[in-house]
Short mmCIF file of C-alpha atoms in Angstrom, two decimals:
data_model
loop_
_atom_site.label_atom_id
_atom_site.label_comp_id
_atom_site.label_asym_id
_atom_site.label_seq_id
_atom_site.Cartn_x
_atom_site.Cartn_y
_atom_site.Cartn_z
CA UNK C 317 19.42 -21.16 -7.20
CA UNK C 318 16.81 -23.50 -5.40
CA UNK C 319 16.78 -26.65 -4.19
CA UNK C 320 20.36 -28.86 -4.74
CA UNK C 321 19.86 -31.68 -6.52
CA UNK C 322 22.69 -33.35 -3.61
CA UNK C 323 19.03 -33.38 -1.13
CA UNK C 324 17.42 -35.65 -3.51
CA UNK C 325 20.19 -38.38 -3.69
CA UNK C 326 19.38 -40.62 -0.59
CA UNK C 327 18.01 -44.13 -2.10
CA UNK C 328 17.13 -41.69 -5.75
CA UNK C 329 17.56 -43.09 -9.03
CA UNK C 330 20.36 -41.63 -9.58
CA UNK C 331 21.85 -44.17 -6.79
CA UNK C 332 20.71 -47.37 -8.52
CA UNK C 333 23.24 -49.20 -9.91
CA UNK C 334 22.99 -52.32 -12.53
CA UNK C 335 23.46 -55.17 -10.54
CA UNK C 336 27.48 -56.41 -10.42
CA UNK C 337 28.43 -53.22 -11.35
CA UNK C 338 31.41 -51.54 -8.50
CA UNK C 339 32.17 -48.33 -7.99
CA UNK C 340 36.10 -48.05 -7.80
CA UNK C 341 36.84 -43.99 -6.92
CA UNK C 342 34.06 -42.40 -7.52
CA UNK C 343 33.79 -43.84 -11.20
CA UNK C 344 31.89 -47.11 -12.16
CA UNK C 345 34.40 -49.87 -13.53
CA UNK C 346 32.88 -52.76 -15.43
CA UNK C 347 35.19 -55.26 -15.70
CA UNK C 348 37.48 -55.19 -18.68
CA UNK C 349 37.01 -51.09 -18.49
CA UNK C 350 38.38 -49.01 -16.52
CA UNK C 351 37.31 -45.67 -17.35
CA UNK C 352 39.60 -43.67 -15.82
CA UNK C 353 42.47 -45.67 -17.32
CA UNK C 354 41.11 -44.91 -20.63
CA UNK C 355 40.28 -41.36 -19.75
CA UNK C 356 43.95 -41.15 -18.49
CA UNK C 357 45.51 -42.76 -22.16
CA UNK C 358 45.21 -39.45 -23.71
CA UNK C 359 46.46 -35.96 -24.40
CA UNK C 360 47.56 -33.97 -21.72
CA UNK C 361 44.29 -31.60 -22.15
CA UNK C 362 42.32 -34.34 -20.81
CA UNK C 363 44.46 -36.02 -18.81
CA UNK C 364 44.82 -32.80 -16.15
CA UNK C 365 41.36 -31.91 -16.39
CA UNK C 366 40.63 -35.73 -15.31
CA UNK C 367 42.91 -35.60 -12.79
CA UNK C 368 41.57 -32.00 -11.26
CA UNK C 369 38.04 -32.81 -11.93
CA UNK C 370 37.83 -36.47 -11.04
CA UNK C 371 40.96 -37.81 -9.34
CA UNK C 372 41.41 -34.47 -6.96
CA UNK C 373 45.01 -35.05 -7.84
CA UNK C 374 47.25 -32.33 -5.89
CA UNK C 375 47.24 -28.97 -7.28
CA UNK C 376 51.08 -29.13 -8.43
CA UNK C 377 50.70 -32.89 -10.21
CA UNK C 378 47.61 -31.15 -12.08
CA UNK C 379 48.99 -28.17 -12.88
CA UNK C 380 52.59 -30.09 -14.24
CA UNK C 381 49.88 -32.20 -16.81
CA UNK C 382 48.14 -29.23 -17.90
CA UNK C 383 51.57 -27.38 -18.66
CA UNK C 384 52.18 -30.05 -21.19
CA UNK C 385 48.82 -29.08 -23.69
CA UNK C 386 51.09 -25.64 -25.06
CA UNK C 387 54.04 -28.14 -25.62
CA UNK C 388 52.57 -31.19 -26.48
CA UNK C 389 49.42 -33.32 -28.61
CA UNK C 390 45.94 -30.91 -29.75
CA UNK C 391 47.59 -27.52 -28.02
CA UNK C 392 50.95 -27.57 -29.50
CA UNK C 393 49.49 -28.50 -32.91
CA UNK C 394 47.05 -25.72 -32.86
CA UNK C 395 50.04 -23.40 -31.64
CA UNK C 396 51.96 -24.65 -34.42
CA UNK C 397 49.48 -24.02 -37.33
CA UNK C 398 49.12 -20.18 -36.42
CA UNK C 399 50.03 -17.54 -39.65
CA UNK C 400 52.46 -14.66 -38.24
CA UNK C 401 49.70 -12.20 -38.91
CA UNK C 402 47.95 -13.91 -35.82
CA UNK C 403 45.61 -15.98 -38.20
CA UNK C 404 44.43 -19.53 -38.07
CA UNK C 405 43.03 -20.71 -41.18
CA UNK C 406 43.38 -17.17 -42.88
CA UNK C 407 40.16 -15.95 -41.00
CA UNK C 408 39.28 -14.26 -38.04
CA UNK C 409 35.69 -16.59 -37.91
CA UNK C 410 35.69 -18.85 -41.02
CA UNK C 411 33.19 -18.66 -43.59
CA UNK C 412 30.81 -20.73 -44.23
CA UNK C 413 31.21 -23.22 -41.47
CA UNK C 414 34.89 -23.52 -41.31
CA UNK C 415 36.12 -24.33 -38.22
CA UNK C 416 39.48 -23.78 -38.27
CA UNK C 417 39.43 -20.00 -38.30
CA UNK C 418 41.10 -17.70 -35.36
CA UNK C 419 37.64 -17.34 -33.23
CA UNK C 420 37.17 -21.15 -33.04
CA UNK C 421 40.91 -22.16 -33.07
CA UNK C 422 41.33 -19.51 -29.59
CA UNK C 423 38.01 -21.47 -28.28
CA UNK C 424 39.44 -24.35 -28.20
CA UNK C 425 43.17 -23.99 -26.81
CA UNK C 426 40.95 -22.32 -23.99
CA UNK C 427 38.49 -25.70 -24.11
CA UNK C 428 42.18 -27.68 -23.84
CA UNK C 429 43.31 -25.47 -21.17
CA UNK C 430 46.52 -24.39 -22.52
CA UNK C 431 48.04 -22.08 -20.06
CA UNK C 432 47.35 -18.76 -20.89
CA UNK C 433 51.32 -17.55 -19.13
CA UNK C 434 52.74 -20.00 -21.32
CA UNK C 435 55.31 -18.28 -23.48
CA UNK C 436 54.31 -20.12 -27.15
CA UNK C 437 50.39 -18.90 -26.05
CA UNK C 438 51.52 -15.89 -24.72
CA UNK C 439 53.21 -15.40 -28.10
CA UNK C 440 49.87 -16.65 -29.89
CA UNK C 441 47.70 -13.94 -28.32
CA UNK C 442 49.88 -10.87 -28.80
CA UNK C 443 49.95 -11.73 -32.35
CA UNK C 444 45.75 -12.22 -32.33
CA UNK C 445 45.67 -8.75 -30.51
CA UNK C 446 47.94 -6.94 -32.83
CA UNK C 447 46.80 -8.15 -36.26
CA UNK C 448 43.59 -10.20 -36.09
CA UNK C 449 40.49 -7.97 -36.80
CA UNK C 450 36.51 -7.98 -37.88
CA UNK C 451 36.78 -7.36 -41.42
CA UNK C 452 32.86 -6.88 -42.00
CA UNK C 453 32.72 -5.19 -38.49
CA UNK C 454 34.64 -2.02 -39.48
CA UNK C 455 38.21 -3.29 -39.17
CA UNK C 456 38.31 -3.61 -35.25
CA UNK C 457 40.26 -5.91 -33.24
CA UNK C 458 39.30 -9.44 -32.37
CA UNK C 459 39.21 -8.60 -28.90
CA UNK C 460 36.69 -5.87 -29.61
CA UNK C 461 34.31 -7.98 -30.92
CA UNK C 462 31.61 -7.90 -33.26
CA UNK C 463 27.13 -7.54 -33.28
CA UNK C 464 26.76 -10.80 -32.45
CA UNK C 465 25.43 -11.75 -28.92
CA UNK C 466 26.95 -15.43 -29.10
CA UNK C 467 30.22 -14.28 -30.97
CA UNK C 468 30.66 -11.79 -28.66
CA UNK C 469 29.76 -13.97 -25.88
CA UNK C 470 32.51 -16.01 -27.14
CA UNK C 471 34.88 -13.61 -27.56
CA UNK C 472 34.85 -12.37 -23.97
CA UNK C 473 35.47 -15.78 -22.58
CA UNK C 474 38.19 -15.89 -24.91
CA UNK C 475 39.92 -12.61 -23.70
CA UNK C 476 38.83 -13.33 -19.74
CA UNK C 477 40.66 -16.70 -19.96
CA UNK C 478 44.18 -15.12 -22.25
CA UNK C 479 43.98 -11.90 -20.59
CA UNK C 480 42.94 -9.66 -22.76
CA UNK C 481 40.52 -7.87 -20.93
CA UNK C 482 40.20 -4.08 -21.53
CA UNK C 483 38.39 -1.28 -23.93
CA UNK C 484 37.30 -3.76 -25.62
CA UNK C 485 35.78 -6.16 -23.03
CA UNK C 486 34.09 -3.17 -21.70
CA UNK C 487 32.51 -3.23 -24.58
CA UNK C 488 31.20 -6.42 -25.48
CA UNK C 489 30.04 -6.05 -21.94
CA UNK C 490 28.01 -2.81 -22.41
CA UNK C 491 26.53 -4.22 -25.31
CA UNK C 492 25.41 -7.96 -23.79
CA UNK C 493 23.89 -6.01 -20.36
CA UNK C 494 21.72 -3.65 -23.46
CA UNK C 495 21.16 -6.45 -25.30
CA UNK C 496 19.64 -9.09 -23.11
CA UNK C 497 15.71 -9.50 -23.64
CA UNK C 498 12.58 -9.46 -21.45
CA UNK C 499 12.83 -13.77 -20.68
CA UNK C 500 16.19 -13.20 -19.25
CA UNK C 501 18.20 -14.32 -22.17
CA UNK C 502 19.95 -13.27 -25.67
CA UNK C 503 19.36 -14.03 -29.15
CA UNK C 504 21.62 -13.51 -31.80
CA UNK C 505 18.62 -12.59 -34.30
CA UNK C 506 17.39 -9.34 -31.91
CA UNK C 507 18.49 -7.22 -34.76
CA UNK C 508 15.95 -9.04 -36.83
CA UNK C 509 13.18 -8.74 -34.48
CA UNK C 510 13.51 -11.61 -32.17
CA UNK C 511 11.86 -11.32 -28.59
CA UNK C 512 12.98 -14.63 -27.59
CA UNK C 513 16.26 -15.33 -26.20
CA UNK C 514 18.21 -18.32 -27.96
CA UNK C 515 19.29 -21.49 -26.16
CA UNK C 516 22.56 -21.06 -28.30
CA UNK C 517 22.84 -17.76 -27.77
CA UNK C 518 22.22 -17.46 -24.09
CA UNK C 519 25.04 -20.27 -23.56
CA UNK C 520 27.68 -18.28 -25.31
CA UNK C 521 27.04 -15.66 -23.23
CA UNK C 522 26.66 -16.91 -20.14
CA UNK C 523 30.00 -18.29 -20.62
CA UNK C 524 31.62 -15.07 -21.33
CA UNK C 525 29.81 -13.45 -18.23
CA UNK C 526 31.09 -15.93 -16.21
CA UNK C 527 34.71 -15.94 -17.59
CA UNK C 528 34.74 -11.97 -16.74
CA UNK C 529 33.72 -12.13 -13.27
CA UNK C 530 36.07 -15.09 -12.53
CA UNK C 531 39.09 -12.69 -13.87
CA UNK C 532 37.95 -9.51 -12.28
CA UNK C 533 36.99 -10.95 -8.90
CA UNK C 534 35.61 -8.14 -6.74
CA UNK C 535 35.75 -5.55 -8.96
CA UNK C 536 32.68 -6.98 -10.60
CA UNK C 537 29.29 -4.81 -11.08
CA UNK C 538 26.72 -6.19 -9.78
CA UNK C 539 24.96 -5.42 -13.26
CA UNK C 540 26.60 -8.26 -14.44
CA UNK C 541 26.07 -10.65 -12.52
CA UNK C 542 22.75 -9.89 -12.30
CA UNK C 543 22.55 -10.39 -16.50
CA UNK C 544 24.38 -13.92 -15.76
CA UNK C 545 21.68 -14.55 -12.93
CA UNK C 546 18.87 -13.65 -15.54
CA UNK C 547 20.46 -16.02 -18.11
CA UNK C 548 20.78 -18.48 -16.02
CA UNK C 549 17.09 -18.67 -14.89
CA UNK C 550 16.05 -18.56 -18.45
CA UNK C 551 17.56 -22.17 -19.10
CA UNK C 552 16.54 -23.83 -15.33
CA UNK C 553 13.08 -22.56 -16.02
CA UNK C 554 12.91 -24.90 -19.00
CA UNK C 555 14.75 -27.77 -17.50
CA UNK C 556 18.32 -27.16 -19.50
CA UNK C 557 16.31 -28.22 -22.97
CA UNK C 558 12.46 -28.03 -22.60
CA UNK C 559 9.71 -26.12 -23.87
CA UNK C 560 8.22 -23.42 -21.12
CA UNK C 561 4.98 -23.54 -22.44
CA UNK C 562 4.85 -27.95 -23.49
CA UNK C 563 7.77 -29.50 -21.92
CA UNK C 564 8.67 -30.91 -24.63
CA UNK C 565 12.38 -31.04 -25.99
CA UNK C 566 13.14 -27.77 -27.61
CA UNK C 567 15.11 -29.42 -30.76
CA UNK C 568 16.49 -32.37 -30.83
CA UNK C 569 19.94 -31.54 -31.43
CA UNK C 570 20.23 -30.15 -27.83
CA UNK C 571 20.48 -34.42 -26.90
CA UNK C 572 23.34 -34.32 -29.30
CA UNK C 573 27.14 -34.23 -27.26
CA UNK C 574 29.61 -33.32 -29.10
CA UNK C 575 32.68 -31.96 -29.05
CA UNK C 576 33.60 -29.28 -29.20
CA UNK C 577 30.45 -27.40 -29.14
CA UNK C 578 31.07 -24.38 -31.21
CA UNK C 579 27.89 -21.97 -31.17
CA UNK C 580 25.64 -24.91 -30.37
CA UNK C 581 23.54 -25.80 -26.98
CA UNK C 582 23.57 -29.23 -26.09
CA UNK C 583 22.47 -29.73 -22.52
CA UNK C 584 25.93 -31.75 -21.28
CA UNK C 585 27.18 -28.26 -22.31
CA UNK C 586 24.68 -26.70 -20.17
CA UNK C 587 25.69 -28.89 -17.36
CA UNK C 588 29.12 -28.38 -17.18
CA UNK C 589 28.43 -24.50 -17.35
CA UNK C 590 26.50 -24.71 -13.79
CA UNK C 591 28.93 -27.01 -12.60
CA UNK C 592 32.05 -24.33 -13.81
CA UNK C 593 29.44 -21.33 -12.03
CA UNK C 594 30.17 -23.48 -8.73
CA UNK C 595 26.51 -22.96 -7.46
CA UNK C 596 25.00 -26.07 -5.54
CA UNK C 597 23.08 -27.97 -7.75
CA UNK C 598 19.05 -26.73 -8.92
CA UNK C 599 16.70 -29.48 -8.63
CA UNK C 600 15.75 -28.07 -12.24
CA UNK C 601 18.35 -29.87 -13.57
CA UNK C 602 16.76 -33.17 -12.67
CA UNK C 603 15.82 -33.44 -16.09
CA UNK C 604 18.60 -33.13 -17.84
CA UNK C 605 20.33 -35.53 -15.56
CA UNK C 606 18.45 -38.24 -16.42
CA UNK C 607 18.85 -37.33 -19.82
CA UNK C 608 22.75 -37.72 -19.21
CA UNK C 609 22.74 -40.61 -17.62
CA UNK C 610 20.18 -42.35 -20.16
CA UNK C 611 23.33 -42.00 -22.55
CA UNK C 612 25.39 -43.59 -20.45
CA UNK C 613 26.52 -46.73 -22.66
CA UNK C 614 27.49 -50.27 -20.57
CA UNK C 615 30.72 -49.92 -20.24
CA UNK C 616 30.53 -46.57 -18.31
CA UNK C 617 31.64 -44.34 -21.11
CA UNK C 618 29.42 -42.14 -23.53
CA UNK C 619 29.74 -42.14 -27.15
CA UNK C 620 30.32 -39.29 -29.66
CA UNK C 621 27.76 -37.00 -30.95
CA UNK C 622 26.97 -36.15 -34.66
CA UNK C 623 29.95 -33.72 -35.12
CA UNK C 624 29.02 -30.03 -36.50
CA UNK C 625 29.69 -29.20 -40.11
CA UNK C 626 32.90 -27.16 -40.74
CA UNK C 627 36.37 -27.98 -41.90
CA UNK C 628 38.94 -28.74 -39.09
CA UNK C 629 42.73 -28.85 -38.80
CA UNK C 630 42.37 -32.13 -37.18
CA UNK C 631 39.79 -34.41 -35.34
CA UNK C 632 39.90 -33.76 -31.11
CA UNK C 633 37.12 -36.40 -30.04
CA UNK C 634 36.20 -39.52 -31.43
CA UNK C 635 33.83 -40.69 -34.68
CA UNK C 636 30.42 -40.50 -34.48
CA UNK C 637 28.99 -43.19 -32.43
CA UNK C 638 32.34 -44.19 -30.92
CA UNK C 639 33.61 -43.78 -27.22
CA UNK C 640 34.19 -40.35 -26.82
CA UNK C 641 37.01 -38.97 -23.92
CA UNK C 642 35.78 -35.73 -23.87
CA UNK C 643 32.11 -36.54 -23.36
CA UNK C 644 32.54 -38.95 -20.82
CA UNK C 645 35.17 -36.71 -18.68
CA UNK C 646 32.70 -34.11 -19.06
CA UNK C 647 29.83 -36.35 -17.93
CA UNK C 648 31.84 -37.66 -15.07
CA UNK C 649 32.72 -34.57 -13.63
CA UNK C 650 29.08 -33.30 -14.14
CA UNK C 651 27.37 -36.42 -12.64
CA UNK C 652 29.85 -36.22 -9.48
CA UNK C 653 29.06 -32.17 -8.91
CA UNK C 654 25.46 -33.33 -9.23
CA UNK C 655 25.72 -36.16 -6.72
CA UNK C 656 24.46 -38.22 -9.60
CA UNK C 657 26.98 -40.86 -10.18
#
C-alpha cells in the first residue's frame, strides 16, 4: 500500500509538540488532564478497547473489561431493550432516520465490542436470525441482506463479527464482488445509474469485506480481497476525503467525527478502518492526518461531532461540541498506528 507514513516521522510535524507539553505513555498529558484517566472513567466498551489499543494491557486484563459491555453500561442496555421477536425498536432498519432499529442497534453492540460467545448476545442473535427479516426485500432474513451496497456492507460485518456467516453471507458477497464499479468502489445509487463509487458507500463495504476475511482466515478467495484492495485504493487516491480531479474536500461533513457513524464517511472513520486492515501506514493518508490532528483541542482530547439525525434509545458519546471518549480513543489509537502522536 505504498510508502508508511512511520518513514516520514523523524523531526516531521507530526513530532512537534507545543512547548511544556509531556508525553506520559504514549499519550500527551497537559496538566490538570490526564487523558487516559478520563478515557479510563467510562463504560467498559471503552475502557478495554483503551486498554488493548493504547495501554497494551495483557490480553487476559483486556479481555476480563471487554466481558463486562454484555453485562454492564451501553451493551447490557441495548441487550435489555430487545423485543422477543428479535426486534429493536420494532424494525429491522428504522424508517425515516430512526436509529434505534435492529440493523443499527446490532452495529453498535459490535462498535462496543460485546462478545459475540456471550450467552445474553448469543441469545440476542439467534433471536435476530430466526425472526428478524427485510420486509420490502421479499421477506428474507436479516442476515441475507438486502439491494443496498452500504446496508449490505453493513450487514456482513455484522454477521462476520456474531457469527452468522453462511448462505446468506455468500450472498451479500456475490453481490458486492458484481456490484463494485470501474473507480474501484460502490455506490448505493448504481441501480439509479451511478458510475461513481460513494465515499459512504465504499466504507460500509470495505468494512464488511474486511470483517469476512478476518473470520474465514485462509479460506478466503482471493476475489475478495482483491474487491477490498480496489476499495481501498479508491479512498487513498483521494487522500481519505479529497476531490481526484481538485483536491478539494469532497463535502464537508466528511471533517465531521461523530459517533457512531451510521452510513456516513467521516475520515477518523476512514482512519481507523486502515488501522483495523493492519497494513503499514500509506503516505496518502498524510492528509487526513493533519486533518486529525488540527482537531486536536488543548487539552489533548477531541470534541464531539454534529450527531446524525435519527431517534436513539440513549446517547453513547458526548453533546455536540463537548469532549468526546469515543473520538479521542479513536484518534489516539489512530495517531499511534500512524506514528503521528
Amino acid at each position: 500500500m505504498g510508502c508508511a507514513v512511520a518513514g516520514d516521522r523523524g523531526g516531521g510535524r507530526w513530532n512537534e509538540l507545543p512547548q511544556g507539553v509531556a508525553r506520559v505513555g504514549g499519550i500527551r498529558n497537559h496538566g490538570r488532564m490526564d487523558v487516559t484517566e478520563w478515557l479510563l472513567d467510562s463504560d467498559p466498551s471503552i475502557r478495554w478497547q483503551v486498554m488493548r489499543d493504547l495501554l497494551d494491557e495483557p490480553d487476559d486484563a483486556v479481555e476480563a473489561e471487554r466481558s463486562r459491555v454484555a453485562r454492564e453500561g451501553w451493551g447490557a442496555r441495548l441487550l435489555g431493550l430487545q423485543a422477543d421477536d428479535g426486534y429493536w425498536g420494532g424494525d429491522e432498519y428504522g424508517e425515516n432516520g430512526d436509529r434505534r432499529g435492529t440493523h443499527w442497534t446490532m452495529h453498535l453492540l459490535r462498535r462496543l465490542g460485546a462478545e459475540p460467545d456471550d450467552p445474553a448476545v448469543r441469545a440476542a442473535v439467534a433471536r435476530v436470525r430466526e425472526g428478524v427479516v427485510w420486509k420490502w426485500f421479499d421477506h428474507r432474513g436479516y442476515f441475507h441482506g438486502e439491494v443496498e451496497e452500504c446496508v449490505n456492507g453493513g450487514v456482513l460485518a455484522i454477521a462476520a463479527y456474531f457469527g452468522e456467516l453462511g448462505e446468506g453471507s455468500e450472498g451479500i458477497i456475490a453481490r458486492l464482488l458484481d456490484e463494485r464499479l470501474d473507480d474501484g468502489g460502490w455506490n448505493c445509487e448504481r441501480e439509479s445509474g451511478s458510475t461513481r463509487s460513494s465515499f459512504d458507500s465504499t466504507i460500509c463495504v470495505l468494512e464488511g469485506l474486511l470483517a469476512y476475511e478476518r473470520a474465514v482466515g485462509s479460506a478466503m478467495e482471493p476475489a475478495i480481497t482483491e474487491a477490498r484492495r480496489s476499495g481501498e485504493e479508491y479512498l487513498l487516491e483521494r487522500s481519505l476525503f479529497r476531490r481526484r480531479s481538485t483536491g478539494e474536500l469532497v463535502l464537508p461533513r466528511y471533517a465531521n467525527l461523530s459517533f457512531p457513524p451510521y452510513w456516513f464517511y467521516d475520515v477518523l472513520r476512514a482512519l481507523d478502518y486502515f488501522r483495523e486492515a493492519g497494513d503499514a501506514p500509506d503516505s496518502r493518508i498524510a492528509d487526513a492526518i493533519d486533518l486529525l490532528l488540527g482537531k486536536r483541542a488543548d487539552d489533548g482530547r477531541w470534541l464531539a461531532g454534529v450527531p446524525w439525525r435519527g431517534e436513539v434509545f440513549f446517547a453513547v458519546d458526548a453533546p455536540e461540541g463537548e469532549p468526546s471518549r469515543w473520538n479521542t480513543l479513536r484518534a489516539l489509537r489512530v495517531l499511534r498506528w500512524a506514528g503521528a502522536e
